[in-house]
Coordinates of C-alpha atoms in Angstrom, one line a residue:
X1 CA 8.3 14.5 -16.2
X2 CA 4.6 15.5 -17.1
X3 CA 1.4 13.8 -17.3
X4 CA 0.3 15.8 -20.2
X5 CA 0.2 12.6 -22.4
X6 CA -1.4 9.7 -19.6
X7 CA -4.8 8.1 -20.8
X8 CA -7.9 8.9 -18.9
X9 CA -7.5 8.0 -15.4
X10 CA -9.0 4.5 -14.3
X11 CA -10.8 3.3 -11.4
X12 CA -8.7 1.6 -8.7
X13 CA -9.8 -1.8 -7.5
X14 CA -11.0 -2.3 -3.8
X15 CA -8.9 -4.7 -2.9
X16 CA -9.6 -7.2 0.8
X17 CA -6.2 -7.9 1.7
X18 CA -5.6 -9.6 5.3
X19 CA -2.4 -8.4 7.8
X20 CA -0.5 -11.4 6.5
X21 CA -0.3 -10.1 3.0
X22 CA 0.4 -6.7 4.2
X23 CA 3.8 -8.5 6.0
X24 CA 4.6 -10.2 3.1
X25 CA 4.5 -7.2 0.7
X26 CA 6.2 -4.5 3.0
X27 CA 8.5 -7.0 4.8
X28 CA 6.8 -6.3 7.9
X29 CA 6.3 -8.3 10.9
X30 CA 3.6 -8.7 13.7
X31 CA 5.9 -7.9 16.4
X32 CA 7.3 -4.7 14.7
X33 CA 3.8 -3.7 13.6
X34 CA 3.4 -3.9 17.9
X35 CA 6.5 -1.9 18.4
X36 CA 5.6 0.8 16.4
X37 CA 5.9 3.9 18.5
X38 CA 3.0 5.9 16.8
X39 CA 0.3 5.3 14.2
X40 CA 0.5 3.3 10.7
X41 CA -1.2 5.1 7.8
X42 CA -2.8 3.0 5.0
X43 CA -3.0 4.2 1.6
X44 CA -5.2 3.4 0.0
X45 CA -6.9 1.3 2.6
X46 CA -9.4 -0.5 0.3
X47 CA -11.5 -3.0 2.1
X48 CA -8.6 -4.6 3.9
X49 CA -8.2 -5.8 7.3
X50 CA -5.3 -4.1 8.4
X51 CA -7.0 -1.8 10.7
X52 CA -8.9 -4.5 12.5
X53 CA -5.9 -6.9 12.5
X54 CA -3.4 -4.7 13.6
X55 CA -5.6 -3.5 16.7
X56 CA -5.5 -6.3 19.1
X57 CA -1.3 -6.2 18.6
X58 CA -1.4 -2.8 20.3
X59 CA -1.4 -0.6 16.4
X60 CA -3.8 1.9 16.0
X61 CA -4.1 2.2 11.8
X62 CA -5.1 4.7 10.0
X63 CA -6.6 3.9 6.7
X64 CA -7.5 6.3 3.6
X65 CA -9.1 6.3 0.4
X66 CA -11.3 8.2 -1.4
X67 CA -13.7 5.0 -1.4
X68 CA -14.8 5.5 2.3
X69 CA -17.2 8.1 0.8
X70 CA -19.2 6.1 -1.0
X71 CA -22.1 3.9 0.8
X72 CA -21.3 0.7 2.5
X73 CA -23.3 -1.6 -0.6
X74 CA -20.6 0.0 -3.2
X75 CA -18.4 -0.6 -1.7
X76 CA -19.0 -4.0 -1.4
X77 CA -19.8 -4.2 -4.8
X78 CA -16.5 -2.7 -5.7
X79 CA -15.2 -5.3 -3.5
X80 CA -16.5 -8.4 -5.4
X81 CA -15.5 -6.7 -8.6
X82 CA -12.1 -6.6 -7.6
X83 CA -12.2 -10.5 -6.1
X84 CA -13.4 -11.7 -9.7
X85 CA -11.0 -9.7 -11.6
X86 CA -8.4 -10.8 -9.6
X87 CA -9.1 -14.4 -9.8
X88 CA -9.1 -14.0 -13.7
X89 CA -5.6 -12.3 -13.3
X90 CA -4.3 -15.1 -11.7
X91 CA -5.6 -17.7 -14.0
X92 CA -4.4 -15.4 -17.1
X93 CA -1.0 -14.4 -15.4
X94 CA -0.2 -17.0 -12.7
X95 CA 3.2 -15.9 -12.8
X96 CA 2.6 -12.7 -11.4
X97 CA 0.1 -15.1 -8.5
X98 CA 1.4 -14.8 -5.1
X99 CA 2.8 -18.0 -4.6
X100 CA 2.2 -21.4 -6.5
X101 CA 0.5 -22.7 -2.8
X102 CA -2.5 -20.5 -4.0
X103 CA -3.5 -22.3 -6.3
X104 CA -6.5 -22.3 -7.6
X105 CA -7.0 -18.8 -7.4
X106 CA -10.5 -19.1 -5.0
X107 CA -7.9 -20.6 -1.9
X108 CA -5.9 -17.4 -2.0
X109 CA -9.1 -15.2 -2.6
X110 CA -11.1 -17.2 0.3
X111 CA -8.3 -14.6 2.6
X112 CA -9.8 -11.4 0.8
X113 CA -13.4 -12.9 1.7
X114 CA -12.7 -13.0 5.7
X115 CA -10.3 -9.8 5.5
X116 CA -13.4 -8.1 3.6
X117 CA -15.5 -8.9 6.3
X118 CA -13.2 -8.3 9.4
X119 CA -12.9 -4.6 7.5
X120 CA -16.6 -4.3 7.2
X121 CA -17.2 -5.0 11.1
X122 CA -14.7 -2.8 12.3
X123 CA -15.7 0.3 9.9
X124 CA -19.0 -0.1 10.9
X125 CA -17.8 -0.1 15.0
X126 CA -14.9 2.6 14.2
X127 CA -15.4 4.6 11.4
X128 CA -13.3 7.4 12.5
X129 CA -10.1 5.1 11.5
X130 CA -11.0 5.1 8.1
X131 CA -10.9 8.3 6.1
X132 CA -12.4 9.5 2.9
X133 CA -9.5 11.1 1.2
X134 CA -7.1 10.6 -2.3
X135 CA -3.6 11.3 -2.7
X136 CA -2.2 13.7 -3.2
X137 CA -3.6 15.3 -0.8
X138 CA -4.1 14.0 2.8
X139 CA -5.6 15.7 5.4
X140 CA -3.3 14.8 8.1
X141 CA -0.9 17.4 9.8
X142 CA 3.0 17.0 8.7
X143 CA 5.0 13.7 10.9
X144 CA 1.4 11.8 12.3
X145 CA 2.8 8.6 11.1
X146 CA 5.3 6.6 12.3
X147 CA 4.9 4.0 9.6
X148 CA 2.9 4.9 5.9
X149 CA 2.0 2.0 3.9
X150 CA 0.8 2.1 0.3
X151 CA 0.3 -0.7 -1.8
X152 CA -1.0 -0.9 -5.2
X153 CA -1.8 2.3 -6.5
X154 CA 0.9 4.9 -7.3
X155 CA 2.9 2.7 -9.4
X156 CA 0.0 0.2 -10.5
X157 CA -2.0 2.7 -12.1
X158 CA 0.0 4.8 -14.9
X159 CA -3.5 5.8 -16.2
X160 CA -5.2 7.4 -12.9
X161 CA -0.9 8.3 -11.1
X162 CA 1.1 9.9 -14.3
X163 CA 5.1 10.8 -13.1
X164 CA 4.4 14.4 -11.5
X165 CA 1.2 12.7 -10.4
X166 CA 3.6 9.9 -8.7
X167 CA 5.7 12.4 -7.2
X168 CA 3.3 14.9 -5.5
X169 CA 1.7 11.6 -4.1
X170 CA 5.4 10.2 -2.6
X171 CA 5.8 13.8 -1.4
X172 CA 2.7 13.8 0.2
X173 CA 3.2 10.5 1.9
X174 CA 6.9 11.0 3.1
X175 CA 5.2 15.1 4.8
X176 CA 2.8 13.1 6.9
X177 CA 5.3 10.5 7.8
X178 CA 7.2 11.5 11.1
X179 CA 11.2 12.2 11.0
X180 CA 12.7 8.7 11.5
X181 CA 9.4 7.1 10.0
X182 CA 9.5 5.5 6.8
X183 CA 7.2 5.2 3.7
X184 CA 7.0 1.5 2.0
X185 CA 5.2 1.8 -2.0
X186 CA 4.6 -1.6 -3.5
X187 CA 4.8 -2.9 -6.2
X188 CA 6.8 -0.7 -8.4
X189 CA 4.9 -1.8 -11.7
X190 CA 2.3 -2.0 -13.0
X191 CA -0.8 -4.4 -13.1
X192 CA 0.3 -6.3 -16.3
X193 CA 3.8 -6.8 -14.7
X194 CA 5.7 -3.9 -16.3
X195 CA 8.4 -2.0 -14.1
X196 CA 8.1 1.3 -14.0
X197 CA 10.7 2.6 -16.8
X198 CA 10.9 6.3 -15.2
X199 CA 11.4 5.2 -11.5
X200 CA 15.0 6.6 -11.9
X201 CA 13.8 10.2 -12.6
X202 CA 11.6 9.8 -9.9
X203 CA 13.8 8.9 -6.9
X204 CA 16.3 11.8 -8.8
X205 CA 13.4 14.4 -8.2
X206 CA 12.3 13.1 -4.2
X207 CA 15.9 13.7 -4.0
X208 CA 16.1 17.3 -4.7
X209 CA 13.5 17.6 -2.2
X210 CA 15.6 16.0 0.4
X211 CA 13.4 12.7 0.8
X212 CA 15.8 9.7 0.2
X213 CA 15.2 6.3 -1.4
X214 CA 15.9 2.7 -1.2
X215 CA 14.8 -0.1 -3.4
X216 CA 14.3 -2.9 -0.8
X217 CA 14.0 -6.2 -1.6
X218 CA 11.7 -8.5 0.7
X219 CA 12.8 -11.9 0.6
X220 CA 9.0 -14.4 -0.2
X221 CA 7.6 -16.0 2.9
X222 CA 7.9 -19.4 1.5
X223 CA 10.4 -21.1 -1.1
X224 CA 8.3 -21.0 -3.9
X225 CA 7.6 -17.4 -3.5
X226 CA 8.8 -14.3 -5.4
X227 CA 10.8 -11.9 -3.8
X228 CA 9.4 -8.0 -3.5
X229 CA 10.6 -4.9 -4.3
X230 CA 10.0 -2.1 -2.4
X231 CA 10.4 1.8 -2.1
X232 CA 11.7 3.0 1.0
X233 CA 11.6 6.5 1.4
X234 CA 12.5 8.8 4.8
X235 CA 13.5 12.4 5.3
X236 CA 16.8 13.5 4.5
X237 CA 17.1 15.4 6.8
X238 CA 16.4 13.1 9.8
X239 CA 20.1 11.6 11.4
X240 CA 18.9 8.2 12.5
X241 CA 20.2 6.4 16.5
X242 CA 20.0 4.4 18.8
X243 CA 16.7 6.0 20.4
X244 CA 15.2 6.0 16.4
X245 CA 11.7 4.1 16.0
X246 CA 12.3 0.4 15.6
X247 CA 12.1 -0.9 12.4
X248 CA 8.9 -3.3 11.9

């Protein structure tokens, strides 16, 4: 595995996405998300709500991305950039839209617009909850997490997360995870639809560094939804029981 031959990195979009999305992705509930027994870690967080959503259900999240260093207008900017090339996306692709219910793309996208704004009122009163930082390298001590979320980025982005690139950043994300914790990574392709051809080799090498792996599929929250696939990963090392975290 090397990166020696990736293209020039690219710029990730800031995506808005609301707590509802982030269920639907990772297979997550609101009642699990309130049973956690420690902190969530988003990454990246982008501009979404999670942080703000998840905090009146008793979830304290943490969310990270190299983005929170920039000022608060561009960041916004970023954030409209990402709304418009999305909606183009889903009138290009609509096959890879969320569901045929969000239709035409501005009805989905009216979600991003509140979760933008729920994430820009609750930086602005808690900014210590959202960290300036890039995988793969966090600056959190080993096992803060009981649950790490990251959703478009490792595997969406071959240009800016080559294979070694994608490892150390799984391997980062599994050390600041605790023991009996898990790490959910979605999607596992790219942004034109394309699965990742080397996930095999991938999984083989978190192996040899005693993480273990699951592909996961998360049935769609409605009929005419698409079912997701997930990476699960957890330390191999951890014997899970009956006093384990519950699963969200």
């Amino acid at each position: 595995m090397s990166d020696r031959t990736a293209p020039a990195p690219a710029e990730a979009l800031v995506t808005s996405r609301p707590l509802d999305e982030y269920c639907g992705l990772f297979g997550l509930t609101r009642a699990g998300i309130a049973a956690l027994p420690g902190p969530l870690l988003d990454c990246p967080g982008g501009a979404a709500a999670l942080a703000a959503e998840a905090r009146p259900l008793g979830c304290r999240v943490i969310a990270t991305d190299p983005v929170y260093a920039r000022p608060a207008d561009e960041i916004a900017a970023r954030v409209l950039a990402a709304r418009a090339a999305m909606a183009a996306a889903m009138d290009a692709r609509p096959d890879l839209s969320p569901a045929p219910r969000h239709r035409p793309p501005d009805r989905y996208l009216r979600s991003w617009d509140r979760a933008h704004r729920l994430f820009a009122a609750d930086r602005a009163a808690h900014p210590g909850q959202y960290v300036a930082a890039a995988l793969p390298r966090l600056p959190f001590a080993d096992g803060t997490f009981a649950l790490t979320l990251s959703g478009y980025l490792v595997f969406a982005y071959p240009a800016l997360f080559g294979p070694e690139r994608q490892l150390a950043a799984l391997t980062e994300l599994v050390r600041v995870t605790a023991p009996g914790g898990e790490v959910r990574v979605h999607p596992l392709c790219d942004g034109a639809g394309r699965r990742t051809g080397h996930l095999d080799a991938v999984r083989h090498a978190l192996g040899e560094r005693r993480i273990t792996s699951e592909i996961r599929t998360v049935p769609a929250a409605e009929k005419a939804g698409r079912p997701r696939r997930v990476l699960v990963l957890r330390r191999a090392d951890h014997r899970r029981n009956g006093s384990g975290p519950p699963r969200p």
